[in-house]
XYZ file of C-alpha atoms in Angstrom:
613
model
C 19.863 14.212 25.227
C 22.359 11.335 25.319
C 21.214 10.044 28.917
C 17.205 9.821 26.851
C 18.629 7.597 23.753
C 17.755 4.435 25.534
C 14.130 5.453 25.159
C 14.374 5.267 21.157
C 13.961 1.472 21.074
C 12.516 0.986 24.395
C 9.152 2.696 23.188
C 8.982 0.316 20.327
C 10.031 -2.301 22.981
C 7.225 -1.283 25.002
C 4.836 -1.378 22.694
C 4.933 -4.599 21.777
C 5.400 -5.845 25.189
C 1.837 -4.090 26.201
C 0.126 -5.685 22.756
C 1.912 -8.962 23.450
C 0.962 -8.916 27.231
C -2.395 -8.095 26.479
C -3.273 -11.060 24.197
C -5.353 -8.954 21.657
C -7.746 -7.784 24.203
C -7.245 -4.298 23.087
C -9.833 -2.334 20.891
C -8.599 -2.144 17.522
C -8.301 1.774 18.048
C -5.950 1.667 21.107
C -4.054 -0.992 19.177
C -3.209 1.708 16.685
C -2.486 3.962 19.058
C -0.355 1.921 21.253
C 1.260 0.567 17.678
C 1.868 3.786 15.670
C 2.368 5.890 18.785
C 5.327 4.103 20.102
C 7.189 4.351 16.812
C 5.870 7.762 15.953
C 7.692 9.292 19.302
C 10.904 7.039 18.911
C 10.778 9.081 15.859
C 10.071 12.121 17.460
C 13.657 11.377 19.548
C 15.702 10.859 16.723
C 14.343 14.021 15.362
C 15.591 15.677 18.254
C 19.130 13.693 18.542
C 19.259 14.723 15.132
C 19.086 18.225 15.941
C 21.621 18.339 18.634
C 24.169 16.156 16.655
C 23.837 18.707 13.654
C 24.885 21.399 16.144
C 27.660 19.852 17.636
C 29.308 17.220 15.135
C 30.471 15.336 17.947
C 29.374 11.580 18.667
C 27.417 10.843 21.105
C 28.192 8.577 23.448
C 25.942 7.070 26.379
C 26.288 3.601 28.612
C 23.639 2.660 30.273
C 25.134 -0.721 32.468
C 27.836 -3.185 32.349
C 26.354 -6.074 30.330
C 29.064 -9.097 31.696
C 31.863 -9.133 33.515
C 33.511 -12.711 32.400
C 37.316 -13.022 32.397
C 37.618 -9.451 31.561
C 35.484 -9.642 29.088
C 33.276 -6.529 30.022
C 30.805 -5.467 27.285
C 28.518 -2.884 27.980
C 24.602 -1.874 27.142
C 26.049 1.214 25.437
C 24.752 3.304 22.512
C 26.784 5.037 20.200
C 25.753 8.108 18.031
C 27.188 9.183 15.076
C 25.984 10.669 11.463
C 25.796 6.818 9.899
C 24.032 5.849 13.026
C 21.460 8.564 12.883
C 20.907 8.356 9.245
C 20.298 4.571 9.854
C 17.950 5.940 13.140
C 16.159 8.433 10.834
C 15.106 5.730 7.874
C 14.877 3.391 10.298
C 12.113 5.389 12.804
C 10.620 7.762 9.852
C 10.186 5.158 7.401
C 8.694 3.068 9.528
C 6.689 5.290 11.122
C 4.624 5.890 8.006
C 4.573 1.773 7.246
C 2.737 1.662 11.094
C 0.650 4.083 10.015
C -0.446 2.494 6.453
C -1.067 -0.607 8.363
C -3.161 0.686 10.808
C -5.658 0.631 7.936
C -4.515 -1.783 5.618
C -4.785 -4.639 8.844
C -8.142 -2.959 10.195
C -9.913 -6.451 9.035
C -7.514 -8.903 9.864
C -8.490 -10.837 13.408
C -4.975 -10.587 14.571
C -4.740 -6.617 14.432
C -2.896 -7.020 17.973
C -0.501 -9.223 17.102
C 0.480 -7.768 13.926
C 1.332 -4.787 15.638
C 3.269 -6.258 18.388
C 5.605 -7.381 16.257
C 5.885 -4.564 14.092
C 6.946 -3.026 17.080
C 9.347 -5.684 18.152
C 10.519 -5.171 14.576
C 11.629 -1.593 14.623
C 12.726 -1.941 18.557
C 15.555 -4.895 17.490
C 16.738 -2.566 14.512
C 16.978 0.144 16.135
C 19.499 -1.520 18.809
C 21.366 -2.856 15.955
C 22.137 0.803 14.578
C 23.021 2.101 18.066
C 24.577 -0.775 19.436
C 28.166 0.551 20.349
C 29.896 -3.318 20.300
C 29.530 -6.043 17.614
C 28.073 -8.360 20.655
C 24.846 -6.130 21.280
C 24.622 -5.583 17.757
C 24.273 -9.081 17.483
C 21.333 -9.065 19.533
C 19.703 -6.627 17.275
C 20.875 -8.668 14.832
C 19.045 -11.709 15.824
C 15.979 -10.075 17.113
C 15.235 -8.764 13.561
C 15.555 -12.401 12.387
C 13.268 -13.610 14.705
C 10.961 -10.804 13.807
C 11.125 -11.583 10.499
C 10.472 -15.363 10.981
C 7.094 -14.420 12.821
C 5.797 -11.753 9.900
C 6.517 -13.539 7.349
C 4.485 -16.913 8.463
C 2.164 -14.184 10.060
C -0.978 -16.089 8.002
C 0.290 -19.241 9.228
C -2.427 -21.074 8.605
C -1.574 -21.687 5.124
C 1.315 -24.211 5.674
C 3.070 -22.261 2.688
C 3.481 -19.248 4.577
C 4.607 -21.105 7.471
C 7.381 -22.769 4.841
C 8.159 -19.159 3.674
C 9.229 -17.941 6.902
C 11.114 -21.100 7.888
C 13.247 -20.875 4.909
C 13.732 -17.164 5.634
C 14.568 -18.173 9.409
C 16.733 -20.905 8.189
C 19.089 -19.057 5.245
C 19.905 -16.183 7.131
C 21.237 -18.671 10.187
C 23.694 -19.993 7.649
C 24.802 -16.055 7.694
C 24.488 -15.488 11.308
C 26.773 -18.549 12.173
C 29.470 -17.162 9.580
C 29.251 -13.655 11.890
C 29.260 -15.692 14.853
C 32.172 -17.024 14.257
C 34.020 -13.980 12.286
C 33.038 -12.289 16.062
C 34.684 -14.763 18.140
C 37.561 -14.628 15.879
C 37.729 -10.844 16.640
C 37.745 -11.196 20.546
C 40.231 -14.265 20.458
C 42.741 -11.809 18.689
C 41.924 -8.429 19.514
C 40.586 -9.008 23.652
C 37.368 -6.367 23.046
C 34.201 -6.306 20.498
C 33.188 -2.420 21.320
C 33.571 -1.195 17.681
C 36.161 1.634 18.311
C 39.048 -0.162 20.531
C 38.530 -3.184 18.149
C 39.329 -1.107 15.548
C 42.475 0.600 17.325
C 43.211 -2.864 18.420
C 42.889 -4.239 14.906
C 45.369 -1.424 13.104
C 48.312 -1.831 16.071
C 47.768 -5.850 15.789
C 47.230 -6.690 11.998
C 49.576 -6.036 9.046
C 46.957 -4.937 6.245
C 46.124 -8.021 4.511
C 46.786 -9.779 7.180
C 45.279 -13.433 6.447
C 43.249 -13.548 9.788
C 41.795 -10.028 9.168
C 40.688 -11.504 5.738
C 38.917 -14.386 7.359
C 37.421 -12.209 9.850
C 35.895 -9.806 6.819
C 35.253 -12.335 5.145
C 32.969 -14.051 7.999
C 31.180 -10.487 8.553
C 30.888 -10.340 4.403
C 28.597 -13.903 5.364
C 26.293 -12.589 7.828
C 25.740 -9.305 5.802
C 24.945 -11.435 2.300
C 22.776 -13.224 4.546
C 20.892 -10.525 6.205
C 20.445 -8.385 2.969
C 19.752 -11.179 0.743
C 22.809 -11.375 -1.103
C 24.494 -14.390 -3.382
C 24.482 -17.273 -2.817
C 21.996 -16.716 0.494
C 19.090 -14.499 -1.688
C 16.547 -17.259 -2.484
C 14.478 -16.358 1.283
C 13.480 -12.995 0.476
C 11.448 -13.546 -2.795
C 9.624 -16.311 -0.827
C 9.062 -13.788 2.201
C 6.393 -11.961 0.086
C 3.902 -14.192 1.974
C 3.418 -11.812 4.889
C 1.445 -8.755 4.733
C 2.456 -6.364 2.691
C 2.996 -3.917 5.019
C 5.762 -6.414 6.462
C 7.179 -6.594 3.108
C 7.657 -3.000 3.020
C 9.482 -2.636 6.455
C 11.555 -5.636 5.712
C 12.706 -4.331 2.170
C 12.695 -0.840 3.201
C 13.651 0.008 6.431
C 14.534 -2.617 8.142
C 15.967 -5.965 8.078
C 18.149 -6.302 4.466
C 19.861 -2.769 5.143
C 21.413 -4.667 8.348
C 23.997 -5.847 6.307
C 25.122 -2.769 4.718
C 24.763 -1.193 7.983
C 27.209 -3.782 9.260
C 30.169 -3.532 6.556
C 29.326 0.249 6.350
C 29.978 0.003 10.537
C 33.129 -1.762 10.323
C 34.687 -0.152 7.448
C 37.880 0.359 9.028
C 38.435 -3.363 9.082
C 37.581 -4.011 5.723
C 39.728 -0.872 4.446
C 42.366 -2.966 5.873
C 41.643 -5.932 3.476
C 41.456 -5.595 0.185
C 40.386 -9.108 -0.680
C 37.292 -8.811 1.436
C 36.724 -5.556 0.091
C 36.892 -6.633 -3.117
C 34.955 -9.489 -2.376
C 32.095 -7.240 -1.515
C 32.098 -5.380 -4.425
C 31.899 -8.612 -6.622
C 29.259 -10.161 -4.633
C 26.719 -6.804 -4.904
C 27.798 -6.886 -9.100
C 26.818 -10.210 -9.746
C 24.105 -10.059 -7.672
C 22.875 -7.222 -8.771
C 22.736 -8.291 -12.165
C 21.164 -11.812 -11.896
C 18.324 -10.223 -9.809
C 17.735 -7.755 -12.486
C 17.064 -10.585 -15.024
C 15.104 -12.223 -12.946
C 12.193 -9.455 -12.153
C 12.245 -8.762 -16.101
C 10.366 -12.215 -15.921
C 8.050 -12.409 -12.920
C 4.326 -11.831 -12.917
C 3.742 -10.996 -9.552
C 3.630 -8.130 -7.818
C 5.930 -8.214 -4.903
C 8.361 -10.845 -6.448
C 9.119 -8.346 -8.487
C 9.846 -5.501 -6.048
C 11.506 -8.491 -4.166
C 13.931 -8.641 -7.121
C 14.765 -5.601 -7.526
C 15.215 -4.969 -3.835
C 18.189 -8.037 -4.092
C 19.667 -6.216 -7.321
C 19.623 -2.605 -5.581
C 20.940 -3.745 -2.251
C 23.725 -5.301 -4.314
C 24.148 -1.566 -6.041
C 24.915 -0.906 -2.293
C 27.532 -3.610 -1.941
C 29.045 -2.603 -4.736
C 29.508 0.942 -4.238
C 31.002 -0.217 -0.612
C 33.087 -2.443 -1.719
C 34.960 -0.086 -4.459
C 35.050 2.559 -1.809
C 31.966 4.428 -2.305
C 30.610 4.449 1.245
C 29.042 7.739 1.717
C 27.152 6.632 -1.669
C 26.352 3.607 -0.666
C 24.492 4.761 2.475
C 23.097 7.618 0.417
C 21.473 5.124 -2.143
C 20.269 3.055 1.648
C 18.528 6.148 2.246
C 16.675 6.940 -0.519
C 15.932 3.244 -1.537
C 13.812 3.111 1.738
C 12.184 5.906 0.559
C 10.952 4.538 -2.853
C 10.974 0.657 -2.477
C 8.405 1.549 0.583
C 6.075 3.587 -1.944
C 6.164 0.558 -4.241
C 5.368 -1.881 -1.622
C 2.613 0.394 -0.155
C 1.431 1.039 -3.527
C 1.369 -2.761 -4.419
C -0.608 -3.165 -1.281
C -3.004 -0.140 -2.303
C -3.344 -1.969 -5.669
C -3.769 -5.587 -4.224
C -6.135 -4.380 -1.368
C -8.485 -2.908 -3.744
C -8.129 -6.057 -6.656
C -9.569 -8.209 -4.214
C -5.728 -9.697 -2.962
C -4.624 -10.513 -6.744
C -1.343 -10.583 -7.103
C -0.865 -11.375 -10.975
C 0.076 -8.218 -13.100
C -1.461 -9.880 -16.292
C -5.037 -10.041 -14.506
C -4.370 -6.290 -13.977
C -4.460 -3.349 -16.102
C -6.406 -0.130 -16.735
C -5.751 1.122 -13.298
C -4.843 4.387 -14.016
C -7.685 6.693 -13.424
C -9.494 4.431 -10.824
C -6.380 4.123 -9.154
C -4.837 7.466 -9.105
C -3.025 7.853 -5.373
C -1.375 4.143 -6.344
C -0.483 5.299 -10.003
C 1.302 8.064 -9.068
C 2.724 6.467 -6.143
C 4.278 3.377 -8.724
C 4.909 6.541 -11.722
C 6.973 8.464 -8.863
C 8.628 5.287 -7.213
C 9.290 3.198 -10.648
C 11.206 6.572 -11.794
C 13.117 6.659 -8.922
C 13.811 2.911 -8.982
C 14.845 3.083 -12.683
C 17.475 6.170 -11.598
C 15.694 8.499 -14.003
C 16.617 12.619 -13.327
C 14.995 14.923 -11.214
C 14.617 11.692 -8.799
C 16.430 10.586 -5.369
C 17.120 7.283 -6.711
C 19.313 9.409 -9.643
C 21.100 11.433 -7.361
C 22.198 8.152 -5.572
C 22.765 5.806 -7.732
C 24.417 7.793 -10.327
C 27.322 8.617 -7.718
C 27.584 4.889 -7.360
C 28.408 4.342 -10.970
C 30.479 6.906 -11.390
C 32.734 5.905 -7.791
C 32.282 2.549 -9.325
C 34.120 3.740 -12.550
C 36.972 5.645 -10.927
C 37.528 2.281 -9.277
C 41.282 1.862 -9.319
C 40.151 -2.175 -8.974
C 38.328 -3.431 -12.583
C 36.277 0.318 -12.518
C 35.616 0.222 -15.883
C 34.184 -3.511 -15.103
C 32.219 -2.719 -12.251
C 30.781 0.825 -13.925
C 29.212 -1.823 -16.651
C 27.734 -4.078 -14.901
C 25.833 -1.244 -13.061
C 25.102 0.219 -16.169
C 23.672 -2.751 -17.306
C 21.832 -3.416 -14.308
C 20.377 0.432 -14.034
C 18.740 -0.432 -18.148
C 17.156 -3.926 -16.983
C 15.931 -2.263 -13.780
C 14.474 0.988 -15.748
C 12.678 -1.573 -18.393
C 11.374 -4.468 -15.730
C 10.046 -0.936 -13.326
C 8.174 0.266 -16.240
C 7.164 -3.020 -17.557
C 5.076 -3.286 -14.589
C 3.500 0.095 -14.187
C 2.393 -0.296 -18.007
C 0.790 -3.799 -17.670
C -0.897 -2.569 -14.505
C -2.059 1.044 -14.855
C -2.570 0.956 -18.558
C -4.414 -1.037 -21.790
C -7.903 -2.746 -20.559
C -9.363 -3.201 -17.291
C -8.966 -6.845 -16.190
C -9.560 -7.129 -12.952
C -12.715 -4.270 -11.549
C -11.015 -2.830 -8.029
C -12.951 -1.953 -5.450
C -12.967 1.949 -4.066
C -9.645 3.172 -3.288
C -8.287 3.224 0.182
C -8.385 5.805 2.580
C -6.657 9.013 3.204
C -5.083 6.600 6.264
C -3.362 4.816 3.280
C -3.043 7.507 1.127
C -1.176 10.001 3.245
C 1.846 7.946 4.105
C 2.249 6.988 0.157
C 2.047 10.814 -0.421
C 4.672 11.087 1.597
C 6.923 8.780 0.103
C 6.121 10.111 -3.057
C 7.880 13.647 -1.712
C 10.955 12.096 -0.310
C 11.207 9.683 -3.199
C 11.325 12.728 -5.564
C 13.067 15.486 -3.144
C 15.456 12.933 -1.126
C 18.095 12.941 -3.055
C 18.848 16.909 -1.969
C 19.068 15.909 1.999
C 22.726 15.761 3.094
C 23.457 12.832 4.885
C 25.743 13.736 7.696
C 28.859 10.918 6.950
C 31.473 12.872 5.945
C 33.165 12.510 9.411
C 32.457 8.763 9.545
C 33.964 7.384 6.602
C 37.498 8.524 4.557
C 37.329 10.744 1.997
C 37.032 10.218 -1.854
C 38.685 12.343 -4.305
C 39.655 12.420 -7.919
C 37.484 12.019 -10.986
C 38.890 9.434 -13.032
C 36.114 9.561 -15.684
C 35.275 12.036 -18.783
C 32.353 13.917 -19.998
C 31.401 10.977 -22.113
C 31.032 8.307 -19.081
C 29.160 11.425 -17.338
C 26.712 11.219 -19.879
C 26.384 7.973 -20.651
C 25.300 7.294 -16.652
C 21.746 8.749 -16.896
C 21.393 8.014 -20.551
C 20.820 4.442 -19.520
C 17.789 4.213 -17.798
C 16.189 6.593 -20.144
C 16.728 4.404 -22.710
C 15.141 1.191 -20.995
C 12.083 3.657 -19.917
C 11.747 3.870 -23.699
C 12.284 0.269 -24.621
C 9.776 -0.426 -22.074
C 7.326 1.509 -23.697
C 7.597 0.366 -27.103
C 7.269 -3.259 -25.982
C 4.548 -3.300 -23.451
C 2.444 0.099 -23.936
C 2.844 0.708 -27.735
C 3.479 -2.287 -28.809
C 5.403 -1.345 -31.679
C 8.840 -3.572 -30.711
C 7.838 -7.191 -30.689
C 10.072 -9.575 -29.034
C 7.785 -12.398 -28.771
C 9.936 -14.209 -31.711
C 12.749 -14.070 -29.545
C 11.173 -15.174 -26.474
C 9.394 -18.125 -28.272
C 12.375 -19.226 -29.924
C 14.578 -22.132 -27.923
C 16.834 -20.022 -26.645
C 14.009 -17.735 -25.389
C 12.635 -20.059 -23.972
C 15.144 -21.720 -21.593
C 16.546 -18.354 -20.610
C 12.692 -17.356 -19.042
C 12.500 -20.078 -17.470
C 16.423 -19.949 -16.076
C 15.704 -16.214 -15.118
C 11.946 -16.655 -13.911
C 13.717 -19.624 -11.337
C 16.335 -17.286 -10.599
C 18.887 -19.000 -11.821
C 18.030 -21.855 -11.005
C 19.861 -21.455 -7.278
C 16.559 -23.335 -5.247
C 16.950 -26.008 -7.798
C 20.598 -26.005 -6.826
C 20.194 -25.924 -2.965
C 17.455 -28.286 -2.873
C 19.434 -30.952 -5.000
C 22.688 -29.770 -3.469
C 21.176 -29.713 0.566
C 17.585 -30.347 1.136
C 17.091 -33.689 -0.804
C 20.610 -35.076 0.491
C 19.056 -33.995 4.279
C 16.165 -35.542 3.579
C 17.481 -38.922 2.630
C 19.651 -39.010 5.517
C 16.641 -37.977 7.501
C 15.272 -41.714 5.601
C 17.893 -43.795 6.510
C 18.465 -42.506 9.718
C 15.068 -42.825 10.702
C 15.278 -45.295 14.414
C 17.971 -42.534 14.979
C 21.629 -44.202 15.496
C 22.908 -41.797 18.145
C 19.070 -42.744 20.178
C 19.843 -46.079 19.241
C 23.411 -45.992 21.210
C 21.963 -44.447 24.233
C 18.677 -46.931 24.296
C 21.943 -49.920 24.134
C 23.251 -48.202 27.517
C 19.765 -48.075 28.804
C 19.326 -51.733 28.222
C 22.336 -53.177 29.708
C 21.535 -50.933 33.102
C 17.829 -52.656 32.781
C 19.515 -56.381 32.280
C 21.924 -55.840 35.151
C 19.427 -54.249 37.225
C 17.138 -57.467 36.570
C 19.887 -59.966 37.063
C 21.038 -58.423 40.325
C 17.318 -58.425 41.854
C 17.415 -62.019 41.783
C 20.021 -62.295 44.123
C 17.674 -60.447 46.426
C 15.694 -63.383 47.081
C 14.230 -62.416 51.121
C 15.335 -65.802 52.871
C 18.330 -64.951 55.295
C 20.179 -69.095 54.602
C 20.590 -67.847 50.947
C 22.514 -64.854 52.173
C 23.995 -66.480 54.946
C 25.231 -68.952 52.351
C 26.181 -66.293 50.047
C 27.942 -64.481 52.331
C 29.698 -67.686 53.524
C 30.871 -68.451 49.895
C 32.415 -65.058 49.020
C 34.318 -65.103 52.558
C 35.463 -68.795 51.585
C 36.741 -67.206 48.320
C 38.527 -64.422 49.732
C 40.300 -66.388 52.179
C 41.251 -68.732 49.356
C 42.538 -65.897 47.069
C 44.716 -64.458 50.142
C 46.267 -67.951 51.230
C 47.604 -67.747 47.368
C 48.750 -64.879 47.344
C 50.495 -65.400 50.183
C 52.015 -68.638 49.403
C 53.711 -66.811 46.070
């Protein structure tokens, strides 16, 4: 099977190259087909890769050519199989596959059904070469292909010049990332001669003292490409914004592709980060505080996506966090079965938006529940598991989180609260929205609900969101082992007490009405904290006074261009001493003869002089 893995992205990859290449000439039907097929048998492959890893337990291993061959410098176009890299394979193709196939209906009106697909395609192809890539350098090609991807969904409307700002910004933030893992990789060959993840990693333990200060700087550079890939502080603010595109796109973006590429990357080069306990720890507080200011900031939104947006930031910083205080197989787990739920919710959002005529405002919702049943159930089942409540996948993960977080020997106790108080805002903002939407008074009249073609792939969802949290990830060989339980019988219940209780604050605020906070939001305080948290945290505000605006004014004053304006200078003199030396060209042969006569008068003068010294 190994010598076959190169056809798991290619078939994406060839998809989109036969909808690009066509220019939308396609029927809409064999666009579909062409669209969902080529995903549905990449998926098809990793179902059978699965299979034979399962058997075996041994990584798989398969190079396909020598990329390069510069100064020894020999990186190949290699794959590399193990359990994380299947897992990531599995969300990555399955996940997907039922996003394609939700689209294929969702899209049916749009007049760029083609195009839409084609990069879809082109989407799942680049991730899927990030997961496998065996060496940080072709990773890095996945790595910018799902940036590039992302850049051309989310401005795929881009006639409205707002989406076409959206999906700048997006392009633009995560650069600021990419450069920092740019240069944390060239840091890594200049000192260790080789970017193929495992003799890096040899090379790395036989070179570098742990806590070495260059290893540091290295993590830390990695640390900036993932927070800017999986919309981490400081480099979140693009991903709220990216709810422009389709909401399909948001889906496969939040879901299963594009902001688990940073976790997959620290998750990938573990060993490095084991070795440096500042960066590690640096991880952990960047997914706490995030986590927690995202939180706050979907308890205030009003629409829609933002607010899965949100809480996508504050769960992929549950994922930092339980990486970065050790937790790696639960990290990974919670990966998994966030894909499985966030892409309910987004599919659900676009089941509810598709049939409320593209409104996006949960206040100009409500009442939804019986004319809306597939997308009730499908935000009942997914809010649940987003909130961590039992019998749910998103329990089973992030409940192991907390409690690794806890038996943190690094500020657990610190860490295990800020969760905790991140897991209550998340259970009370989840069900905040399903009441406002699904119950009270109808506000906005939907049209009839969606197809089976959108209805089966939510079903779906709703299974894995409620039964993945028994699959077995197969990591245990891939990352080091965790034992000891540091916490008591008290913490144990406290966990999953949590959410509960923010389900049921939730419901006495916004369905029964019975727990009025309105004097506290009205009051001052109230007040300026909304609007601090609906801004999230002000941080555009602070990048656009802090960047943009500075940019922009230099852009002003610098308007006729001073490095042009050094280079026109250099054109000019040329142009002045080509003019003056065309008038010595005057066509009559005395003036040269007279010319010539001078300058050999002169030189024989000058030599007579120096002679006579």
């Amino acid at each position: 099977m190994a010598e076959f893995t190169f056809l798991i992205p290619l078939l994406p990859l060839t998809g989109f190259l036969i909808l690009f290449l066509t220019m939308g000439n396609l029927p809409k039907r064999l666009v579909a087909i062409v669209g969902v097929g080529s995903v549905g048998i990449s998926a098809l492959l990793v179902l059978f890769t699965a299979v034979e890893y399962l058997e075996s337990r041994q990584a798989i291993t398969a190079t396909f050519y020598t990329w390069m061959n510069v100064g020894g410098f020999t990186p190949h176009v290699a794959f590399y199989i193990d359990g994380l890299t299947l897992t990531m394979m599995s969300v990555v193709t399955g996940v997907g596959l039922l996003i394609h196939v939700y689209s294929s209906l969702f899209m049916l009106d749009d007049d760029d059904y083609s195009r839409f697909f084609a990069y879809m395609n082109l989407f799942v192809a680049a991730m899927l070469l990030l997961v496998l890539a065996d060496n940080l350098l072709l990773l890095f090609v996945g790595w910018e292909g799902v940036g590039l991807c992302s850049y051309l969904l989310v401005g795929f409307w881009h006639e409205d010049p707002a989406n076409g700002a959206a999906a700048r910004k997006a392009f633009i933030v995560t650069r600021v990332g990419d450069t920092a893992m740019a240069l944390g990789l060239f840091l890594l060959f200049m000192h260790l001669g080789t970017l193929d993840i495992g003799p890096m990693t040899a090379a790395a333990i036989a070179t570098w003292p742990d806590g070495s200060p260059t290893l540091t700087i290295a993590c830390l550079l990695l640390l900036g490409g993932a927070v800017g890939k999986s919309a981490q502080l400081p480099l979140q603010t693009w991903l709220p914004d990216a709810m422009a595109g389709p909401t399909p796109v948001s889906a496969l973006i939040h879901a299963a592709t594009m902001v688990t590429a940073g976790v997959y990357l620290i998750a990938r080069t573990h060993d490095l980060f084991l070795m440096s306990p500042i960066a590690l720890h640096a991880v952990a507080i960047v997914g706490a505080v995030t986590l927690l200011m995202a939180a706050f900031t979907a308890l205030t939104q009003r629409d829609i996506k933002r607010i899965l947006a949100y809480s996508t930031i504050s769960q992929i910083g549950y994922m930092f966090m339980a990486l970065g205080v050790g937790a790696w197989a639960s990290g990974i787990f919670h990966l998994m079965t966030h894909a499985f739920f966030k892409a309910l919710l987004f599919l659900g959002a676009g089941a509810v938006v598709y049939s409320l005529h593209h409104e996006h405002d949960i206040f100009k919702m409500g009442g939804l529940r019986k004319r809306l049943p597939v997308a009730f159930w499908s935000f009942i089942i997914g809010s649940a598991a987003l909130a961590a409540l039992p019998l749910t996948s998103g329990f089973t993960s992030k409940d192991a989180i907390l409690l690794a977080a806890y038996e943190s020997d690094w500020y657990g106790p610190v860490f295990w609260g800020a969760g905790l108080l991140g897991a209550l805002l998340t259970s009370i903002y989840s069900f905040r929205l399903v009441f406002i939407v699904f119950f009270g008074e109808v506000k906005t009249e939907p049209t009839e609900p969606a197809g089976w073609i959108m209805a089966g792939p939510l079903l779906a969802l709703c299974l894995l969101a409620v039964t993945g949290g028994l699959i077995i990830i197969p990591v245990a060989e891939v990352f080091p082992t965790v034992t000891g339980t540091h916490h008591n019988q008290t913490i144990a219940i406290i966990t999953p007490l949590v959410p509960i209780v923010g389900v049921f604050i939730a419901y006495l605020i916004y369905l029964r009405h019975s727990l009025d906070v309105s004097s506290l939001t009205n009051s001052s305080l109230g007040k300026v904290l909304t609007k601090f948290w609906f801004s999230h945290w002000a941080m555009d505000w602070l990048y656009d006074h802090l960047v943009v605006r500075p940019y922009e004014r230099l852009a002003e004053l610098n308007q006729k261009d001073i490095v042009d304006w050094i280079y026109n200078f250099i054109a000019d003199v040329t142009w002045f001493l080509h003019d003056f030396s065309t008038q010595s060209q005057t066509g009559q042969m005395r003036t040269y003869a007279g010319v010539m006569l001078l300058g050999l008068v002169l030189m024989t003068g000058i030599a007579l002089g120096v002679s006579i010294q």
